[in-house]
Short mmCIF file of C-alpha atoms and ligand atoms in Angstrom, two decimals:
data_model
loop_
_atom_site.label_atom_id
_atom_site.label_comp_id
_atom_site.label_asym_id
_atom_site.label_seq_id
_atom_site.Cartn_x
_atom_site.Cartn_y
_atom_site.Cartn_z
CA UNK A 1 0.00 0.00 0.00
CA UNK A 2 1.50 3.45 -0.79
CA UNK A 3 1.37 6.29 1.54
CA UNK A 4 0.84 4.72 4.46
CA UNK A 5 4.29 4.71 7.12
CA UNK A 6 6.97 1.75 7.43
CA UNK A 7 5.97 1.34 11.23
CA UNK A 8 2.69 2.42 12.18
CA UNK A 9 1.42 2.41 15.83
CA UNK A 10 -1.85 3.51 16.55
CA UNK A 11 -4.00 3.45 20.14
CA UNK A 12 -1.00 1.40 21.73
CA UNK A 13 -2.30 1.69 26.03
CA UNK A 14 -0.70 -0.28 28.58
CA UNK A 15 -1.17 -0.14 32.39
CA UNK A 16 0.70 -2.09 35.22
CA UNK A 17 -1.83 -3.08 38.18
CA UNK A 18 -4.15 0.08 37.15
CA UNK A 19 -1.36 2.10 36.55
CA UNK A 20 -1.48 3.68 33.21
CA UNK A 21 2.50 3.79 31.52
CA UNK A 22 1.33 4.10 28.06
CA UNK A 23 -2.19 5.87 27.40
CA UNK A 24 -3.04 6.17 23.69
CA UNK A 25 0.43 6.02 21.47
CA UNK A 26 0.27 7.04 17.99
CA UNK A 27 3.50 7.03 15.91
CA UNK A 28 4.27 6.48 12.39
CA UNK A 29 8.07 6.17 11.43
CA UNK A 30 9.02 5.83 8.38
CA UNK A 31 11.64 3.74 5.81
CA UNK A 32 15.24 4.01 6.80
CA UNK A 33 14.40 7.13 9.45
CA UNK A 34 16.46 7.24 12.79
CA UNK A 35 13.93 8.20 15.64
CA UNK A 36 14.23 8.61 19.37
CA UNK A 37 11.96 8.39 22.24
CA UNK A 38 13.42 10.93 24.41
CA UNK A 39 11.58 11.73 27.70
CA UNK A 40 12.39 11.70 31.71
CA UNK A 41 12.85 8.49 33.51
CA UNK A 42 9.35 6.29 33.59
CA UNK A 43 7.69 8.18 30.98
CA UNK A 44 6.93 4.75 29.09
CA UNK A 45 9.75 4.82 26.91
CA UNK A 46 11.03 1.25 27.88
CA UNK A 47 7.58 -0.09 27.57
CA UNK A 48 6.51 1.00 24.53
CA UNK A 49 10.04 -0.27 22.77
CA UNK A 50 8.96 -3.56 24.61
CA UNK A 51 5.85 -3.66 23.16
CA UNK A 52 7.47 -3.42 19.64
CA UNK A 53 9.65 -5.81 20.47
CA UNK A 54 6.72 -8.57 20.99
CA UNK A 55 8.42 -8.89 24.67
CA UNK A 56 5.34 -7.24 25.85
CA UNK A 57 1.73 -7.50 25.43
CA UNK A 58 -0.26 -3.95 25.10
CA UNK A 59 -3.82 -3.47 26.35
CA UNK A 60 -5.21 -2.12 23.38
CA UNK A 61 -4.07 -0.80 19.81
CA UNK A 62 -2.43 -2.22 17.07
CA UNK A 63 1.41 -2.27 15.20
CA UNK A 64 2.03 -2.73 11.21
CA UNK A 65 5.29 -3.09 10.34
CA UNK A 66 5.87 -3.11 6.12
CA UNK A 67 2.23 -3.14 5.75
CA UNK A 68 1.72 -6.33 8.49
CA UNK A 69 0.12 -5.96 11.29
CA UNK A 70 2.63 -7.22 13.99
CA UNK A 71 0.45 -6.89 16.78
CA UNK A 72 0.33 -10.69 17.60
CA UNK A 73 3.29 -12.39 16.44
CA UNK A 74 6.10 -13.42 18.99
CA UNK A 75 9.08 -12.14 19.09
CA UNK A 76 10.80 -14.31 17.52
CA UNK A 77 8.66 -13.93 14.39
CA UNK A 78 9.21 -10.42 14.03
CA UNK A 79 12.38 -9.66 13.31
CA UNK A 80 13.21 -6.92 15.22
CA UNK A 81 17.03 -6.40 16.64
CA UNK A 82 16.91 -5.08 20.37
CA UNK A 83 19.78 -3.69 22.29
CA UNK A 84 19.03 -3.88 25.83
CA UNK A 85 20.65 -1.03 28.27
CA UNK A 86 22.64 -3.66 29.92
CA UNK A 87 23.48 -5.44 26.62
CA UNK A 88 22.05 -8.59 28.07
CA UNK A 89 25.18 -10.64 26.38
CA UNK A 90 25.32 -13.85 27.05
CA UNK A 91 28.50 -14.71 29.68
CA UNK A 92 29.48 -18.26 29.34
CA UNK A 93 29.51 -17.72 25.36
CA UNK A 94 32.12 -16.53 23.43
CA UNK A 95 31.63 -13.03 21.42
CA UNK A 96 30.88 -15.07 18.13
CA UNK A 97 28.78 -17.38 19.80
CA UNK A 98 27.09 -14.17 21.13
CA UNK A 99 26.42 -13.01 17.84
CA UNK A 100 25.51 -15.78 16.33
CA UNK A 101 22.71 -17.15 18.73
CA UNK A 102 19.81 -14.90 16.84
CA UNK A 103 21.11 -16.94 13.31
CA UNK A 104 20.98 -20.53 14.99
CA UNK A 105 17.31 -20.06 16.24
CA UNK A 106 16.60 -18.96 12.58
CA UNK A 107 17.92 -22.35 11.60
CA UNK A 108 20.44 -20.42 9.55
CA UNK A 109 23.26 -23.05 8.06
CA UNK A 110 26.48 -22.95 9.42
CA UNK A 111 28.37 -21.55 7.04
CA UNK A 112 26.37 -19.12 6.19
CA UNK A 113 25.32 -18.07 9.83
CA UNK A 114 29.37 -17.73 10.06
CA UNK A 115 30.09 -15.08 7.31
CA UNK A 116 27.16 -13.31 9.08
CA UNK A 117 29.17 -13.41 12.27
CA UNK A 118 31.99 -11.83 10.05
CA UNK A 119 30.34 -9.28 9.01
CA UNK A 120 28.32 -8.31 11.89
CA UNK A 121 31.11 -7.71 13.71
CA UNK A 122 33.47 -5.71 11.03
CA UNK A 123 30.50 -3.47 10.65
CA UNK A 124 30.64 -2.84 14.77
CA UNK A 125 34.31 -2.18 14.11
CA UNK A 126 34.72 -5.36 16.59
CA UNK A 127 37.82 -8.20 14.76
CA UNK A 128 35.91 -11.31 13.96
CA UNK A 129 38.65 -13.13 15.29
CA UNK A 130 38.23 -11.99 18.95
CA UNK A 131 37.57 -15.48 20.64
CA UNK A 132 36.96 -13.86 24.45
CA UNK A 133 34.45 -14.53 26.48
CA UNK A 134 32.19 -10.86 27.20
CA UNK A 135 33.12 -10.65 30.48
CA UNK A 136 36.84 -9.76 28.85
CA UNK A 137 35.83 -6.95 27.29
CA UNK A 138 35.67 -2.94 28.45
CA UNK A 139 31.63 -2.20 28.84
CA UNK A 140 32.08 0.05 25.15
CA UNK A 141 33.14 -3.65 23.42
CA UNK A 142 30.09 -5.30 25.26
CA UNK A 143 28.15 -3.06 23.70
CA UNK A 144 29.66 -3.23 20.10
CA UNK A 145 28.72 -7.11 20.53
CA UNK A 146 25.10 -6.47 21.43
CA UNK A 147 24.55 -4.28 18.51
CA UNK A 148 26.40 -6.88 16.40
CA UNK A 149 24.05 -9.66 17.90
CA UNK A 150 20.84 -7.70 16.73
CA UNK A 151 22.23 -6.08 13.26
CA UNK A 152 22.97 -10.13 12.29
CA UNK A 153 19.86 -11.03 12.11
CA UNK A 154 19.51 -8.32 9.38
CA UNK A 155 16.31 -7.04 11.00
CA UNK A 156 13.50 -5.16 9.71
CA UNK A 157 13.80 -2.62 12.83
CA UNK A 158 16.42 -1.75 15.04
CA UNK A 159 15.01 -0.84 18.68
CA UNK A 160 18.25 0.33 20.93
CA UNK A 161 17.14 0.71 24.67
CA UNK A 162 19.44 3.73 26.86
CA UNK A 163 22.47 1.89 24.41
CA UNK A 164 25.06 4.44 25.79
CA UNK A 165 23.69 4.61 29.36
CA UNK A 166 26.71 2.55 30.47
CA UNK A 167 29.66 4.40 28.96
CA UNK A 168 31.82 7.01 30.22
CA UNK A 169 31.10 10.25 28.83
CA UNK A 170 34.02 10.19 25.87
CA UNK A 171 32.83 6.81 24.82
CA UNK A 172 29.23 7.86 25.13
CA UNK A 173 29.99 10.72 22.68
CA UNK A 174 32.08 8.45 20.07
CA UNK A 175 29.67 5.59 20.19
CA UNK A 176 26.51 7.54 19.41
CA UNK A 177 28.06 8.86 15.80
CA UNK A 178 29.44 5.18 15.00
CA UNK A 179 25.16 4.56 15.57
CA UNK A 180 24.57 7.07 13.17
CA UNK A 181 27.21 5.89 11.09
CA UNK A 182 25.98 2.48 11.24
CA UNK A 183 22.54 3.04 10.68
CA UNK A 184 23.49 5.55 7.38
CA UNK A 185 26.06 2.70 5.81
CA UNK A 186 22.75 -0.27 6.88
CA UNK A 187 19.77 1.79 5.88
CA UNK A 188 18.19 -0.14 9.10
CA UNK A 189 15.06 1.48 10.48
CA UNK A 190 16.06 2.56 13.98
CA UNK A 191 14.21 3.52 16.95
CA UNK A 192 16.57 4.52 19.87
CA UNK A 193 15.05 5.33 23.57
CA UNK A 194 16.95 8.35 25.66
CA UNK A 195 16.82 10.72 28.35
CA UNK A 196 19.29 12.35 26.87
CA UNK A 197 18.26 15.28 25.14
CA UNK A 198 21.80 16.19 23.35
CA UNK A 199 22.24 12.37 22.61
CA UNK A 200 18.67 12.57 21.06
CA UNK A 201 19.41 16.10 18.81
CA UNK A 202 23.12 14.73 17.44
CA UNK A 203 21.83 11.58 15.93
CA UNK A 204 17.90 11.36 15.26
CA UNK A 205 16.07 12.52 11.94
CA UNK A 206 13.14 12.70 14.20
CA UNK A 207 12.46 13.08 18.20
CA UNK A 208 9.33 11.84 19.85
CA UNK A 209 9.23 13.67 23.08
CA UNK A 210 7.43 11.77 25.64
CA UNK A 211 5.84 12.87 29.25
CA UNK A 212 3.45 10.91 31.74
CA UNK A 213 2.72 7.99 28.86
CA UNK A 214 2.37 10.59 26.31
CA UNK A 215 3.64 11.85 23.04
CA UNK A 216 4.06 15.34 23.32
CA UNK A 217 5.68 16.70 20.30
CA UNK A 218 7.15 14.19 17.18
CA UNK A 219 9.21 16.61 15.04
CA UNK A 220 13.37 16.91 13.59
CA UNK A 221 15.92 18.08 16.07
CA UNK A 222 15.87 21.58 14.98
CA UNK A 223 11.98 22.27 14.83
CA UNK A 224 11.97 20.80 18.39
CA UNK A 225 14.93 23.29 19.41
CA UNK A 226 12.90 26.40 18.00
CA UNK A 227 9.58 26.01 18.47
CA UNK A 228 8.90 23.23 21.33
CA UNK A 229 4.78 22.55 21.65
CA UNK A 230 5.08 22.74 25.63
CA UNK A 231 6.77 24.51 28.30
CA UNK A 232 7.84 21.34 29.35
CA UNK A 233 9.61 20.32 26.16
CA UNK A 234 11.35 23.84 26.13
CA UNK A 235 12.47 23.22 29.55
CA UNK A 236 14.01 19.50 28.52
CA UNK A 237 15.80 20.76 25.41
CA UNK A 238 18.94 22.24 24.75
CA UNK A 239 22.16 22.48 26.84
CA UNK A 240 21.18 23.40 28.82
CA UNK A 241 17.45 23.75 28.24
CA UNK A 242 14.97 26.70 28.24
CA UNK A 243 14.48 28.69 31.65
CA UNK A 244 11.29 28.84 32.36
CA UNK A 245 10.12 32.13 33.84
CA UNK A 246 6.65 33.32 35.27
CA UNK A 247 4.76 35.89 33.85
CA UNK A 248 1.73 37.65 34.02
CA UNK A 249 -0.49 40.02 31.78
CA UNK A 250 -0.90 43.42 33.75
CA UNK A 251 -3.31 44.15 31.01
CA UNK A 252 -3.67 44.33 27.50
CA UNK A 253 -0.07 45.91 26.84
CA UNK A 254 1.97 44.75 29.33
CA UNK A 255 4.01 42.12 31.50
CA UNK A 256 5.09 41.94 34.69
CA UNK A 257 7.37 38.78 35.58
CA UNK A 258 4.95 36.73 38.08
CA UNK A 259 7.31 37.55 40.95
CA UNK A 260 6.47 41.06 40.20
CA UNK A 261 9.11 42.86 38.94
CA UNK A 262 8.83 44.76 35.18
CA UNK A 263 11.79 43.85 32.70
CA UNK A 264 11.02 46.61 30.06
CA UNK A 265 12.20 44.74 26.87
CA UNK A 266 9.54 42.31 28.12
CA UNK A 267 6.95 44.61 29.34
CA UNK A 268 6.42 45.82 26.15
CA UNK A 269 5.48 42.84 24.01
CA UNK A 270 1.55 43.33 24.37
CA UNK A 271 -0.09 40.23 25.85
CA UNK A 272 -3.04 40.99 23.62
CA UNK A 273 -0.80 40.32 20.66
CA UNK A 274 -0.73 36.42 22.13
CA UNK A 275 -4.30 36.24 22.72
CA UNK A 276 -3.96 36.71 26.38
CA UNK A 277 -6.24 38.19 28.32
CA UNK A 278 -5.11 40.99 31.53
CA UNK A 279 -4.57 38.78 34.41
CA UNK A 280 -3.47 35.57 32.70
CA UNK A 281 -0.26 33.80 33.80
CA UNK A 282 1.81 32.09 31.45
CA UNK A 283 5.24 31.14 31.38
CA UNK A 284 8.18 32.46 29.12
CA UNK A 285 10.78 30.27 27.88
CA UNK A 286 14.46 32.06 27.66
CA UNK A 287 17.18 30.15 25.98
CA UNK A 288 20.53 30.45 27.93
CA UNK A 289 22.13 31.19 25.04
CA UNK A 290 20.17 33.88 23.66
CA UNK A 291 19.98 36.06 27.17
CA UNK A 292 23.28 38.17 27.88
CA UNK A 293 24.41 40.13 30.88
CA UNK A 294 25.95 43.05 31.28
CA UNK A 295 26.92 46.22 33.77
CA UNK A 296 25.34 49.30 32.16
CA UNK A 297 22.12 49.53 29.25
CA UNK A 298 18.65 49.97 28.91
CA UNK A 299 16.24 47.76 29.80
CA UNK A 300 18.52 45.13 31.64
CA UNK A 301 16.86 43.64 34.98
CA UNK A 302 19.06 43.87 38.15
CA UNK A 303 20.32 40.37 39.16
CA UNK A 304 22.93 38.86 41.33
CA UNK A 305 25.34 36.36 39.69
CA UNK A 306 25.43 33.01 42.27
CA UNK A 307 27.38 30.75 40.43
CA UNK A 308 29.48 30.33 37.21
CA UNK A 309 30.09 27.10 36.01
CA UNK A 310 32.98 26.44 33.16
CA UNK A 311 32.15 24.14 30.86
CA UNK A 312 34.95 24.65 28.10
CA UNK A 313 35.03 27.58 25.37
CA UNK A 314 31.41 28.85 27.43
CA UNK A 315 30.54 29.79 30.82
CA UNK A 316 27.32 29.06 32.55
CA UNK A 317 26.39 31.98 34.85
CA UNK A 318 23.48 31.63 37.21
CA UNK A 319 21.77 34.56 37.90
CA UNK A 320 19.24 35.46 41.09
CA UNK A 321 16.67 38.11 40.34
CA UNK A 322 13.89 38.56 42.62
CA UNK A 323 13.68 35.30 43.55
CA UNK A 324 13.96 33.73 40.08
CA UNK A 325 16.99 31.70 39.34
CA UNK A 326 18.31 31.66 35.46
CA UNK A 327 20.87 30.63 33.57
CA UNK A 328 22.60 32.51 30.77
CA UNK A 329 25.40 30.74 28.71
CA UNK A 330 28.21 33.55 27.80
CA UNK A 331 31.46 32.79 26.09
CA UNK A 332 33.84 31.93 28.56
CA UNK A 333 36.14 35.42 26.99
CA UNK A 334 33.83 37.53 28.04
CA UNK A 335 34.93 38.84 31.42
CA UNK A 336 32.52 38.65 34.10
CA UNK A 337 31.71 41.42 36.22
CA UNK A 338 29.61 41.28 39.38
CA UNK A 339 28.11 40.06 41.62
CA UNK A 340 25.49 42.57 40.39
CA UNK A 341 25.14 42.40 36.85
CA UNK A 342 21.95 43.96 34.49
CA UNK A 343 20.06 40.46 32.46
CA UNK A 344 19.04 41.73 29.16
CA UNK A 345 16.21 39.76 26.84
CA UNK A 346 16.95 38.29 23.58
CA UNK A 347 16.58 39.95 20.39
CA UNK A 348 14.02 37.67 19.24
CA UNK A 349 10.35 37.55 20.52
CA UNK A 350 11.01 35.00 23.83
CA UNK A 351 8.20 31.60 23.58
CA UNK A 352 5.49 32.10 25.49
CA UNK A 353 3.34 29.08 26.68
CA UNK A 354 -0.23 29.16 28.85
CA UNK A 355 0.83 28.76 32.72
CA UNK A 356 -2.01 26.24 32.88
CA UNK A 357 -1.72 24.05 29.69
CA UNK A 358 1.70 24.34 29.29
CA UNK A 359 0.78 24.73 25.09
CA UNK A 360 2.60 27.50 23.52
CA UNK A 361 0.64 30.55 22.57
CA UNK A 362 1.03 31.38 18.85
CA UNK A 363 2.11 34.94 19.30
CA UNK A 364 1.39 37.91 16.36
CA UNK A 365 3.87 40.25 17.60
N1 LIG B 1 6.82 -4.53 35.32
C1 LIG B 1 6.26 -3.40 35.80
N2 LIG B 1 5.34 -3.45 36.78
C2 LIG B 1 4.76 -2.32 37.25
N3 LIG B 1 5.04 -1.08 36.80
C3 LIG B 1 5.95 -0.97 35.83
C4 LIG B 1 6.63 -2.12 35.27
N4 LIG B 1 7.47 -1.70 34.32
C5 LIG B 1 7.35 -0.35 34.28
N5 LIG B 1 6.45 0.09 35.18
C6 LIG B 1 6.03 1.49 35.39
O1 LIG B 1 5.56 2.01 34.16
C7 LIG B 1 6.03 3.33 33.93
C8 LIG B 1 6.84 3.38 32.65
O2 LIG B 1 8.01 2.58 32.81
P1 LIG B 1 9.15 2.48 31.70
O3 LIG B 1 10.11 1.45 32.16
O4 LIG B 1 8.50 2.27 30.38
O5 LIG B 1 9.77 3.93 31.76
P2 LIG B 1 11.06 4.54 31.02
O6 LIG B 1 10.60 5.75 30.32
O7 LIG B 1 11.74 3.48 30.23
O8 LIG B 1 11.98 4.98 32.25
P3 LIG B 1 13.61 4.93 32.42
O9 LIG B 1 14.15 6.12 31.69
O10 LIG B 1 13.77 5.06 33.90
O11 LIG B 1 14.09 3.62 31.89
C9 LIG B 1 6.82 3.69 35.18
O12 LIG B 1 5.97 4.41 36.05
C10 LIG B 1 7.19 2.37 35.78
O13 LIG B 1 7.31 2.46 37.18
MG1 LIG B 2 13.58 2.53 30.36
#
């Protein structure tokens, strides 16, 4: 059938003893795409990869994957390749007996399953001729072998579960472009699960943000970046993310900050221009790097620097103002004044969400 996605998920709900983990999951993904489910610890991720994976049963909904519907077949019948977060090798095998379990219970013939073996594990970067056992090799190795385990099998889908989680943070960083590399030189539809936001914008085509068993927002790295659906989203994304300040309408023309002080940049982007009513509270989302600070100008809010963190090339200062902590990321060449320092706005008109939906407001500035 033409049109319709590679992997299609539609009403997929799951609950554990009454408690809901997944509540109505749409997704469609399509040929050859690399997509992650990025979202804060027990937001479903796990389960809903499981669910793909045939190792668990959902509640309701259905999966197609190439135009069959999935939903029912075991595992073993769907030809999926999983990379659990704790590689889940096998420790009384050897690596090539490692990879080459998923080819035996295929029936594969020997020779054959063995070239497979070969070229599972050249395509890892891993030497074929490695004849330890896994428990001899450094945790980044381990996982080479687990992704060479479910790549062998040639499989339809790739689902990788938190498959940097172990690795220090060099590795972590090396490892996740080999992925990309791997899945660009295989073509293999991937779907990798995260809580890692940066790990999530450096290798996916597409991010599906998840919260409370929810999709919130399914879009590419950079439409995520500039124009998150939710508050929340804005305040998960980037390094680091959004702040996330209070404000509230005065009235039709003007903002104060909901702790009550008037930034005048701010104050003067009229609240009726968002649709917002006088009185309303919303919330305003301000990108480290696109605040500055600074000792003298107009229209910079007063604010006590409390801590500055190096992180290489920038500097992260963190700023007090009336109660409201923020961050602003400054090159680390610019020399820092203080303690008192003036916060000024950025250039561009700042996201502005509803305080009680958390949805963004489209804003006619
Ligand atoms: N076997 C289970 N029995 C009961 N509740 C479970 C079970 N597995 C998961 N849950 C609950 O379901 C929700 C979703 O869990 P899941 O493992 O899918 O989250 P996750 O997004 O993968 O989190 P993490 O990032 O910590 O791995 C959580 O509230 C979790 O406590
Ligand atoms: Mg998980």
């Amino acid at each position: 059938m033409t049109g319709s996605p590679y992997l299609r998920i539609r009403s997929i709900k799951k609950s554990y003893k009454g408690a809901v983990a997944l509540h109505d999951i749409d997704l469609d993904v399509e040929q050859g795409a690399f997509v992650s489910l990025l979202g804060p610890s027990g937001c479903g991720k796990s389960t809903l990869l499981q669910i793909l994976a045939g190792l668990l049963e959902a509640d309701g909904g259905d999966v197609q994957l190439g135009g069959e519907d999935i939903t029912n077949l075991p595992p073993w019948r769907r030809n999926i390749g999983l990379v659990f977060q704790n590689y889940a090798l096998f420790p009384h095998l050897s690596i090539r007996q490692n990879v080459r379990f998923g080819l035996d219970m295929l029936g594969m013939d020997r020779t054959e399953a063995e070239k497979r073996v070969d070229e599972s594990l050249a395509m890892v970067g891993l030497d074929p001729a490695l004849s330890r056992k896994p428990g001899e090799l450094s945790g980044g190795q381990q996982q080479r072998v687990a992704i060479a385990r479910a790549i062998a099998i040639r499989p339809r889908l790739l689902l990788l579960d938190e498959p940097l989680s172990n690795l220090d943070a060099v590795l972590r960083h090396k490892v996740r472009l080999e992925l990309r590399e791997l899945h660009d030189r295989t073509g293999i539809t991937t779907i990798m699960v995260t809580h890692d936001q940066a790990e999530a914008l450096a290798t996916s085509d597409r991010i599906a943000v998840m919260n409370g068993g929810r999709i919130l927002q399914y879009e590419a790295p950079e439409a995520l970046y500039r124009a998150p659906a939710t508050a929340f989203i804005a305040g998960f994304v980037g390094s680091p993310p959004a702040n996330l300040v209070p404000l509230s309408a005065l009235d039709n023309n003007s903002w104060t900050l909901a702790n009550g002080q008037v930034w005048k940049p701010i104050a003067s982007l009229a609240p009726r221009a968002a649709g917002v009513r006088a009185g309303a509270a919303c919330i305003m989302a301000l990108r480290p790097e696109a605040l500055a600070v600074g000792v003298s100008g107009e229209g910079g809010l007063p604010g006590r620097v409390v801590a500055i963190e190096f992180i290489g090339g920038d500097r992260l200062v963190h700023v007090e103002t009336g109660g409201t902590q923020l961050t602003v990321r400054v090159s680390a060449e610019q020399a820092m004044a203080g303690p008192d320092i003036l916060l000024f706005p950025p250039q561009e008109t700042p996201l502005l969400f509803d305080a009680n939906s958390g949805k963004r407001l489209k804003a006619d500035f």
